[in-house]
XYZ file of C-alpha atoms in Angstrom:
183
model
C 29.131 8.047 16.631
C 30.004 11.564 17.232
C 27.151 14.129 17.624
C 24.388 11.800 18.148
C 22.044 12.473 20.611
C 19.722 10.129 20.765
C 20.786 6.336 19.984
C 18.872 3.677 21.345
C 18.695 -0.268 20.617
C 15.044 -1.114 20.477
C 13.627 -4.192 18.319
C 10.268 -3.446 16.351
C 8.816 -6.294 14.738
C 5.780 -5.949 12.564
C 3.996 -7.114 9.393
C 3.140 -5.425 6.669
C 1.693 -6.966 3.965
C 2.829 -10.091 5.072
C 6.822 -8.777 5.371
C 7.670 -9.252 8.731
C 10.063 -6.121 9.183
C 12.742 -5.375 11.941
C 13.728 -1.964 12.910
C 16.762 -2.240 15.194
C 18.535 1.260 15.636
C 16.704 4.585 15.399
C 20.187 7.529 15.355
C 19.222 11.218 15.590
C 21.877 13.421 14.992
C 22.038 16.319 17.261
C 22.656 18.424 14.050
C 18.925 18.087 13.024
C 17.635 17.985 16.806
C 15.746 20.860 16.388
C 14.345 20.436 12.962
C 12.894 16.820 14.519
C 11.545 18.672 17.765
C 9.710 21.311 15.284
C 8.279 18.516 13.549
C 6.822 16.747 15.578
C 7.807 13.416 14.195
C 6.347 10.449 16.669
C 9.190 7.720 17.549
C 6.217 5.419 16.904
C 5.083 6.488 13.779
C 9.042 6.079 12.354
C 9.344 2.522 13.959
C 5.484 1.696 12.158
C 6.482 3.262 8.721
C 7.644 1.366 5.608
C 11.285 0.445 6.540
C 11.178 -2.620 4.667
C 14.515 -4.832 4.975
C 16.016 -1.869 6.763
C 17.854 -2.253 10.054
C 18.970 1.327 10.654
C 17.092 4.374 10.664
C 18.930 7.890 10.725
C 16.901 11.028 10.695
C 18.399 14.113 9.166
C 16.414 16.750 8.842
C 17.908 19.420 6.676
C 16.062 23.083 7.322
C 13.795 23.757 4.534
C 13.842 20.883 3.137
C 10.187 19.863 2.143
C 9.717 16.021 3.099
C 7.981 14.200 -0.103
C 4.227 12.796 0.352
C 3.811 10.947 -2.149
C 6.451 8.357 -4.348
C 7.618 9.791 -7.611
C 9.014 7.788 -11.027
C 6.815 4.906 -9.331
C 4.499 3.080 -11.301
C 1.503 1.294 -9.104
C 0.475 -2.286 -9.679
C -3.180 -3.482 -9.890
C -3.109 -6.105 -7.865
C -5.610 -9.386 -7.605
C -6.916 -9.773 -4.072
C -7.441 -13.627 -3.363
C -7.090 -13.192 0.075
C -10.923 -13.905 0.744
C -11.250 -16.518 -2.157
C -11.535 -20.128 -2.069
C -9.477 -23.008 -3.765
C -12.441 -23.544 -6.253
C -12.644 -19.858 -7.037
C -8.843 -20.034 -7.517
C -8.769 -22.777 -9.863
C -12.082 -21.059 -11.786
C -9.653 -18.098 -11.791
C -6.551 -20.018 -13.581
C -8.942 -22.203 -15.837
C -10.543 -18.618 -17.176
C -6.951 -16.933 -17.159
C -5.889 -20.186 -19.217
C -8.937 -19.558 -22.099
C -8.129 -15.774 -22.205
C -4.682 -16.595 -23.127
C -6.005 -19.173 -25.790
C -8.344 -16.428 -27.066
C -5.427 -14.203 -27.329
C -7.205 -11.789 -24.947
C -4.133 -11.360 -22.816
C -1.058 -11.875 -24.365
C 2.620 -12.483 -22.620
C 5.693 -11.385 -24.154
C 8.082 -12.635 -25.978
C 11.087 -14.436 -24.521
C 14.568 -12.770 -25.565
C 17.729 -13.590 -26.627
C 19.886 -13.675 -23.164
C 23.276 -14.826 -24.926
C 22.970 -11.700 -27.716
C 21.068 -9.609 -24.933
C 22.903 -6.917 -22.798
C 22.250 -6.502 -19.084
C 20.281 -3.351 -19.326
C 18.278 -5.052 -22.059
C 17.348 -8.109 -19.883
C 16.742 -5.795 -16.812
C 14.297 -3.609 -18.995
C 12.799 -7.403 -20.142
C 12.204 -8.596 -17.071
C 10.540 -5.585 -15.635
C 8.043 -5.556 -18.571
C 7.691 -9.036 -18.155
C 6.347 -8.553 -14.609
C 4.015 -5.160 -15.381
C 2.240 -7.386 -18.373
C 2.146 -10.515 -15.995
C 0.381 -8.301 -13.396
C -1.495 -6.348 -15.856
C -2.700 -9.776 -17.740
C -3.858 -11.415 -13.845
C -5.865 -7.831 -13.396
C -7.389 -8.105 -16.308
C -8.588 -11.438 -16.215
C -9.922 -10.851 -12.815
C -11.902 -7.880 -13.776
C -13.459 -9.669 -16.802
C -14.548 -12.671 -14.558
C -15.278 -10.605 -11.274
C -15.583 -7.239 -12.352
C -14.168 -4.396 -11.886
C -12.394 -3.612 -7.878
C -12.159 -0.609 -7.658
C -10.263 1.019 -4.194
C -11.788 4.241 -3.965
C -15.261 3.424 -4.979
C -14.838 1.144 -1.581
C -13.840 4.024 0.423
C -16.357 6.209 -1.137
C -19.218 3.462 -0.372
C -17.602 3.161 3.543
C -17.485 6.620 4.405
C -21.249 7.079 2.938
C -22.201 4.351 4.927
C -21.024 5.625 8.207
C -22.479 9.314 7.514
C -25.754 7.416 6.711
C -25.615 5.667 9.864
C -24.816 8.968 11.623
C -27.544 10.819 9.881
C -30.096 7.736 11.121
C -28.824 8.236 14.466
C -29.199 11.687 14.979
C -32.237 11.431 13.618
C -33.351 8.840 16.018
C -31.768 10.810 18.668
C -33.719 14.016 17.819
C -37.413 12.135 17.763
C -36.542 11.073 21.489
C -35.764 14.409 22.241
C -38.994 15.832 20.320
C -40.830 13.386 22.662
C -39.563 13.991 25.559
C -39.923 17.757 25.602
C -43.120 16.913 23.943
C -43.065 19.399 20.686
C -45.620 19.206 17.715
């Protein structure tokens, strides 16, 4: 490859949400050398990134061009967490899942015509399907175990360290009161 400065063979194996993920080749062009030096972007952090099913990475970095934070035109899943849960919580889980869709709580869709369907109709089927599946598995989790909510977790954690920081400063500052003996 012409104009490449760095190219380097390294394997990278890691798991992400249980997707074990290879990153072979990492190719910097010496075109965008600079704008990757002024960037400060960490080898490690591209090799530890989501590259999901990808083999190659190339970096171009075009000047001005504003890198993206955040995904657009994507629409995030609730998902159920059984990680931590046990067969017996599972099968309460299915068995209440089962009555909601007997009460007509939850509904699934309708199947379609595939031989009268086009392509971009089934395509547009099957992704609704899977939204209302997911959407239908949240909800019956939330009405059995209530709601999960992410940042009401990370809200709760970070309160809970400053708490603990707060009670040891505050043990911390008695000793010292003691020591110097102050009233």
């Amino acid at each position: 490859i012409s104009g490449c400065i760095v190219t380097f063979r390294s394997r990278h194996t890691y798991a992400r949400n249980g997707t074990s993920t290879e990153l072979d080749y990492i190719y910097i062009s010496c075109e965008y050398e600079s704008a990757v030096v002024a960037s400060a972007i960490w080898l490690n952090s591209i090799t530890t990134s989501d590259h999901e099913g990808a083999p190659v990475t190339v970096l171009q970095c075009q000047c001005g061009a504003g890198i993206a934070r955040a995904l657009h035109d994507v629409t995030p899943i609730k998902v159920v967490n059984t990680r931590q849960k046990t067969k017996a919580v599972i099968a309460e889980f299915t068995c209440y899942t089962v009555q909601l869709l007997v009460r007509g709580s939850i509904t699934l869709l309708d199947d379609i015509d595939v031989d009268t369907s086009s392509q971009s109709q089934i395509l547009q089927w099957l992704e609704d399907v899977i939204a209302n599946m997911y959407s239908c598995l949240h909800n019956s989790a939330k009405q059995l175990w209530g709601e999960s909510n992410q940042s009401q977790h990370l809200a709760r954690a970070v309160c809970i360290k400053r708490s603990n920081r707060c009670s040891a400063q505050s043990r911390q500052l008695k000793t010292l009161i003691k020591l110097l003996d102050v009233t």
